[in-house]
mmCIF file of C-alpha atoms in Angstrom:
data_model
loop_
_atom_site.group_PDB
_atom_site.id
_atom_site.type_symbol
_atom_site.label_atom_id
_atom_site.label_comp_id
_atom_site.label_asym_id
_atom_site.label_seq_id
_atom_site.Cartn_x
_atom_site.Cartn_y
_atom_site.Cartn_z
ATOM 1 C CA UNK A 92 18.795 16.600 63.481
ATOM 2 C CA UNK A 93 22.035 18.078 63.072
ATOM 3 C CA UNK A 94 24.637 15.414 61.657
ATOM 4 C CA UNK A 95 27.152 16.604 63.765
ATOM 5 C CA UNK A 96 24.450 15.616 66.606
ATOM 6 C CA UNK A 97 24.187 12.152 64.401
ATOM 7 C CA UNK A 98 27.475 11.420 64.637
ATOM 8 C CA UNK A 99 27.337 11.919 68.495
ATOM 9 C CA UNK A 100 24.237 10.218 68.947
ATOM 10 C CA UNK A 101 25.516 7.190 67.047
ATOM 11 C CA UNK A 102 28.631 6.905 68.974
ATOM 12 C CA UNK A 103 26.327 7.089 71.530
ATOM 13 C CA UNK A 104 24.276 4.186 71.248
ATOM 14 C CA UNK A 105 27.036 2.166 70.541
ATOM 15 C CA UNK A 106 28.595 2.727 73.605
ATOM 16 C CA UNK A 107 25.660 1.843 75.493
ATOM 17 C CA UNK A 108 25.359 -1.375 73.554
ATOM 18 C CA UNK A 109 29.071 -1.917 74.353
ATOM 19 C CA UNK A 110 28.578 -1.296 77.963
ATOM 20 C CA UNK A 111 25.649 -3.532 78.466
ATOM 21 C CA UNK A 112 27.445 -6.317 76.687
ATOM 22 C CA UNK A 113 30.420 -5.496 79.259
ATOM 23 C CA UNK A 114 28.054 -5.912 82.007
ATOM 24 C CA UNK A 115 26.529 -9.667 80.796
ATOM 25 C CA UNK A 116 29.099 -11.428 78.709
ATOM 26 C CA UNK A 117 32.457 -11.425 80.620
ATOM 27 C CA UNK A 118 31.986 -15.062 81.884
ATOM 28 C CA UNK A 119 31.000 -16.366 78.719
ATOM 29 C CA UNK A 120 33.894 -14.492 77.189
ATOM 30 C CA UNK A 121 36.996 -15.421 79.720
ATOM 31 C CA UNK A 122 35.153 -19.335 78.995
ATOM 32 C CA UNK A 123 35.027 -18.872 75.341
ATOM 33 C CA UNK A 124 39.003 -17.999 75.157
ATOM 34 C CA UNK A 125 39.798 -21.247 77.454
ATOM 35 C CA UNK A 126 37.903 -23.057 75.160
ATOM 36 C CA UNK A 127 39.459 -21.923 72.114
ATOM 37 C CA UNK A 128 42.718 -21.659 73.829
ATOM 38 C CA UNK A 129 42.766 -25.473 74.934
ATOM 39 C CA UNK A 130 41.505 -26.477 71.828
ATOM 40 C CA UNK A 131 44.773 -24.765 69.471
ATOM 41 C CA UNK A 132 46.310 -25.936 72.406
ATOM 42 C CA UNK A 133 46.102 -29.488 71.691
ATOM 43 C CA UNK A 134 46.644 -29.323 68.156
ATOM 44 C CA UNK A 135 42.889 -28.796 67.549
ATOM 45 C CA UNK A 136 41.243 -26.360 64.605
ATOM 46 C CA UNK A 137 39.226 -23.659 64.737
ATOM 47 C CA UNK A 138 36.180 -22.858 62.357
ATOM 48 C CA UNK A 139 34.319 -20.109 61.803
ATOM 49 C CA UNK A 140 31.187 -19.117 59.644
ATOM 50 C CA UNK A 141 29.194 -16.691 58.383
ATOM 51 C CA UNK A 142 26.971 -14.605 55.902
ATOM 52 C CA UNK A 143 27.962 -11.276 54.282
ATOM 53 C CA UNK A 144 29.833 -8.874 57.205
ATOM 54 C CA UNK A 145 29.890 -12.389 59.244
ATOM 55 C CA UNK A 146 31.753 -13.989 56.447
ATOM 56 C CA UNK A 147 33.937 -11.368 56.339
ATOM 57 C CA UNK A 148 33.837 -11.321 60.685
ATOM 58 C CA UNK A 149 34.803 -15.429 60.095
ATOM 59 C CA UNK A 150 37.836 -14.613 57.737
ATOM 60 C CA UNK A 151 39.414 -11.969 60.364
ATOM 61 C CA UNK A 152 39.542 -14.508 63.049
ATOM 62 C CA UNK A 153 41.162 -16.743 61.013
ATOM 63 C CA UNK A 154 43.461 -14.243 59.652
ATOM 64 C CA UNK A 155 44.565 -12.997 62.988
ATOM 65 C CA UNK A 156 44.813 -16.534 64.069
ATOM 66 C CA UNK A 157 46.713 -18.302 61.143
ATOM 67 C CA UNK A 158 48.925 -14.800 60.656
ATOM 68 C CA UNK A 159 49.399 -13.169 64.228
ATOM 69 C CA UNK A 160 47.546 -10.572 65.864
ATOM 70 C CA UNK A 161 49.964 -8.809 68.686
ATOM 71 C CA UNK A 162 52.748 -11.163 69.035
ATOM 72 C CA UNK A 163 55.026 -12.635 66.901
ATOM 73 C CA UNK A 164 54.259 -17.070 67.296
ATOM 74 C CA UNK A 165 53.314 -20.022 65.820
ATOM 75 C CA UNK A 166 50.672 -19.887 63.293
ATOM 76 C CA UNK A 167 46.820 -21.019 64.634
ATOM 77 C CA UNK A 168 44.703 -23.938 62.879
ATOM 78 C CA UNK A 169 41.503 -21.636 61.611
ATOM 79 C CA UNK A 170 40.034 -21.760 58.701
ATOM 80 C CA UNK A 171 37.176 -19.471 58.026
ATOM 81 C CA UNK A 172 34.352 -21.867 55.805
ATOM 82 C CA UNK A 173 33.483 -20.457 52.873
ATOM 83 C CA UNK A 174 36.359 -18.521 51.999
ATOM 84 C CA UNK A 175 37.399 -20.915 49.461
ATOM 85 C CA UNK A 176 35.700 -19.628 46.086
ATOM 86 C CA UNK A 177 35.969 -23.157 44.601
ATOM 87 C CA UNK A 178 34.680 -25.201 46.858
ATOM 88 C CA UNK A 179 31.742 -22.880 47.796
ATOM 89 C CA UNK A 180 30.663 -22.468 44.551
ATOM 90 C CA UNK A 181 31.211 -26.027 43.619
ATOM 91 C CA UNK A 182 29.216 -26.992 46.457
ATOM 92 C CA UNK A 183 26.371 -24.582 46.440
ATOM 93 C CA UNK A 184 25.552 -25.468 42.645
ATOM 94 C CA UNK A 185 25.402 -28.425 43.118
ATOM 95 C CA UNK A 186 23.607 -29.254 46.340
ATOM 96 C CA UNK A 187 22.612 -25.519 47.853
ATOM 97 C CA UNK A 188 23.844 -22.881 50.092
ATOM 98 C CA UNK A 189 22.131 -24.394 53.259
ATOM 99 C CA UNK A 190 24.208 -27.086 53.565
ATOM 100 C CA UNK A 191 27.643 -25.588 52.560
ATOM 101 C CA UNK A 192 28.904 -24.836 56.101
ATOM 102 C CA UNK A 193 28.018 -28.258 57.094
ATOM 103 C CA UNK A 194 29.541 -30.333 54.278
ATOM 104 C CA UNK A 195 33.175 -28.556 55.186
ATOM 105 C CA UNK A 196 32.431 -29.371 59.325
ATOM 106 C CA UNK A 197 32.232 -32.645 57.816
ATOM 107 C CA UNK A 198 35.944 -32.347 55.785
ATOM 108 C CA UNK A 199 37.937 -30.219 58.432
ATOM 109 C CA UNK A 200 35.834 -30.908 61.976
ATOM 110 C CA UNK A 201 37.683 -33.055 64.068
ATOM 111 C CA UNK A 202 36.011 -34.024 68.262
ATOM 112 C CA UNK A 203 37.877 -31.575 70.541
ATOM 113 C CA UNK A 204 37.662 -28.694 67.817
ATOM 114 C CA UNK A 205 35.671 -25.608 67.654
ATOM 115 C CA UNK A 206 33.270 -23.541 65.460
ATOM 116 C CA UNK A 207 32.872 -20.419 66.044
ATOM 117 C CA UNK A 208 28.917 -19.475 64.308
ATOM 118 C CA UNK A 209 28.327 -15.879 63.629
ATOM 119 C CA UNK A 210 25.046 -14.745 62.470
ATOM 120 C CA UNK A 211 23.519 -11.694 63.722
ATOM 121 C CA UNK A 212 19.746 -13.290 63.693
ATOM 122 C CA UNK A 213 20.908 -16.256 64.892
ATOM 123 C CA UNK A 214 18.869 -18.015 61.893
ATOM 124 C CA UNK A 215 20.973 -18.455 59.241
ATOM 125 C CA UNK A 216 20.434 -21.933 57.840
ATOM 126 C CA UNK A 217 23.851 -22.593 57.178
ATOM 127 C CA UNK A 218 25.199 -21.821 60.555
ATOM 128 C CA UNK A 219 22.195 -23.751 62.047
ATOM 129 C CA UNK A 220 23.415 -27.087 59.841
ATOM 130 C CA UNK A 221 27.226 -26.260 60.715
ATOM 131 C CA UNK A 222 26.698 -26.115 64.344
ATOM 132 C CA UNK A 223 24.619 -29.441 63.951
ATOM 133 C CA UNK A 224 27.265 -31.111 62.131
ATOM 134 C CA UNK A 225 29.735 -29.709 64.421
ATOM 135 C CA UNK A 226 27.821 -31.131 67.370
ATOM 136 C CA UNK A 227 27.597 -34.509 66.058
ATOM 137 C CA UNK A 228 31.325 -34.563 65.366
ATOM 138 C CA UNK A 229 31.781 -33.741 69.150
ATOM 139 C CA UNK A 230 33.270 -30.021 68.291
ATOM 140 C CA UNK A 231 32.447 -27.488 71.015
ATOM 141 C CA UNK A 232 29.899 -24.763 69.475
ATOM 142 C CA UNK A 233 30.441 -21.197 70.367
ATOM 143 C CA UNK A 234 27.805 -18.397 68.666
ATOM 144 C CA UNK A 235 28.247 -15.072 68.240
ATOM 145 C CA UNK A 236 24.611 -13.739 67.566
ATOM 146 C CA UNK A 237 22.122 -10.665 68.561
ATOM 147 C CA UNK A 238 19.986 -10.255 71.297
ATOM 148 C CA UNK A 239 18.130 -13.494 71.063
ATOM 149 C CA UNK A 240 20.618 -15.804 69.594
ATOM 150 C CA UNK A 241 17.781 -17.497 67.680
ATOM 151 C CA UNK A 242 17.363 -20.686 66.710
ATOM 152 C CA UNK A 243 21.205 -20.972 67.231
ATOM 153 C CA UNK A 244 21.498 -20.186 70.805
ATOM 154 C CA UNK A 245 20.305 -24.428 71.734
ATOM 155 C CA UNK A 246 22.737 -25.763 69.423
ATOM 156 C CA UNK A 247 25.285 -23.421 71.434
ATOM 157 C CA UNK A 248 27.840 -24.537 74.290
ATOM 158 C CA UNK A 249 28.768 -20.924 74.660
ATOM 159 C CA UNK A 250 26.637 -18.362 73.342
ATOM 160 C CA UNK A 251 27.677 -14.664 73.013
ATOM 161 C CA UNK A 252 24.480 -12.954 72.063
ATOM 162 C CA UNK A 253 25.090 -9.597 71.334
ATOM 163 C CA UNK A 254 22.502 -7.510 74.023
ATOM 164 C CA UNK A 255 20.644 -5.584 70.326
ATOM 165 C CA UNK A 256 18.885 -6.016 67.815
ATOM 166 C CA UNK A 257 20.503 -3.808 65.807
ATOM 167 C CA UNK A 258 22.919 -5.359 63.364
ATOM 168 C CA UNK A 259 25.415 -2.952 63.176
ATOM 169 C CA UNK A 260 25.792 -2.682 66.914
ATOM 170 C CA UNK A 261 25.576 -6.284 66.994
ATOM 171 C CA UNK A 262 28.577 -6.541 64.163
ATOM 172 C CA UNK A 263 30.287 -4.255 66.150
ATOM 173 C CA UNK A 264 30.538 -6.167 69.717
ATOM 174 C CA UNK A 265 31.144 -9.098 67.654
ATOM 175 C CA UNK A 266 34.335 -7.265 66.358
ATOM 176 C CA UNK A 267 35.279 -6.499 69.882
ATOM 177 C CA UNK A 268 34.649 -9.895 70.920
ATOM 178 C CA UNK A 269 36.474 -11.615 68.466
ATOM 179 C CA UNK A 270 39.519 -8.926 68.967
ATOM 180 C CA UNK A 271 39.795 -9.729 72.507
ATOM 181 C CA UNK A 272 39.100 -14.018 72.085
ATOM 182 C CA UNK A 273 42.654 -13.482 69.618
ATOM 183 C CA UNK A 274 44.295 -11.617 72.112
ATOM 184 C CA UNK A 275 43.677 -14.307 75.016
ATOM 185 C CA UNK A 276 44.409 -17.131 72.707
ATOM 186 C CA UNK A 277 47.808 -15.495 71.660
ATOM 187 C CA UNK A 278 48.551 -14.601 75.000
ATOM 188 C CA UNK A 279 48.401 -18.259 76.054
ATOM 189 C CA UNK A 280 49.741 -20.010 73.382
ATOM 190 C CA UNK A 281 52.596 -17.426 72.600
ATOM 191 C CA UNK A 282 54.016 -18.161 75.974
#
């Protein structure tokens, strides 16, 4: 195949996968941003997790919550779990990866908060054990997963699954999920 067909092809199929997550997540979307947005709303935090690009997924929300996204306003309570070198390193030599996620759910969960999941399988073992400890603490759980949502999807209040299998497409709804969950939540809270 030519690459310049590739290219087209790959846009493509990622516009497809956009437009049939259009067509089935927009409820679970619009309820995702009033929970998030009631939750920051009454002084609540935010957490979110994740593995390699979902780490990285986890640390944008929280940047474009704590920092700002369109609007100038208050900073957000969100901390993205894991992003502190000590205590994940501290924690994972010690007592394992696995349970990493769940141990700071523990520190910084508080009833009436959220955690946001993100793992593209929906399997990760860390996310699995933070959305349990979440659960228990009486936070609301929202994944963002593939297809499926795995073995996350029952530990999940709201689950925004991703319509693929593919994890780049999937990575890439999740980006335009997350984009749009900090533009509602600004929206609201910036007045």
């Amino acid at each position: 195949m030519d690459p310049h067909e590739r290219v087209i092809q790959h846009f493509h199929e990622s516009i497809r996968t956009k437009q049939m997550a259009m067509d089935q997540l927009v409820g679970v979307v619009v309820r995702a941003a009033e929970i998030m947005a009631h939750c920051l709303h009454e002084e609540g935090k935010i957490l979110s997790c994740g593995n390699g690009g979902s780490a990285a997924d986890a640390m944008h929300i929280a940047g474009e919550l704590v920092g700002r996204f369109l609007k100038e306003r208050r900073g957000l309570n969100c901390i993205a779990l894991g992003a502190d070198a000590a205590v994940t390193t501290a924690w994972s030599n010690d007592y394992g990866y696995d349970s990493l996620f769940a141990r700071q759910v523990e520190a910084y969960g508080r009833a009436g908060g959220v955690l946001l999941g993100i793992s593209t399988s929906g399997n990760s073992a860390n996310v699995l054990k933070a959305a349990e400890a979440a659960r228990a603490k009486g936070m609301t759980v929202i994944g963002l997963t593939g297809e499926t949502g795995g073995k996350l999807a029952p530990l999940c209040d709201i689950l925004l699954n991703a319509p693929s299998r593919h994890t780049p497409h999937i990575q890439q709804i999740h980006a335009c999920l997350y984009h749009y969950l900090c533009q509602k939540v600004e929206e609201r809270l910036a007045g």
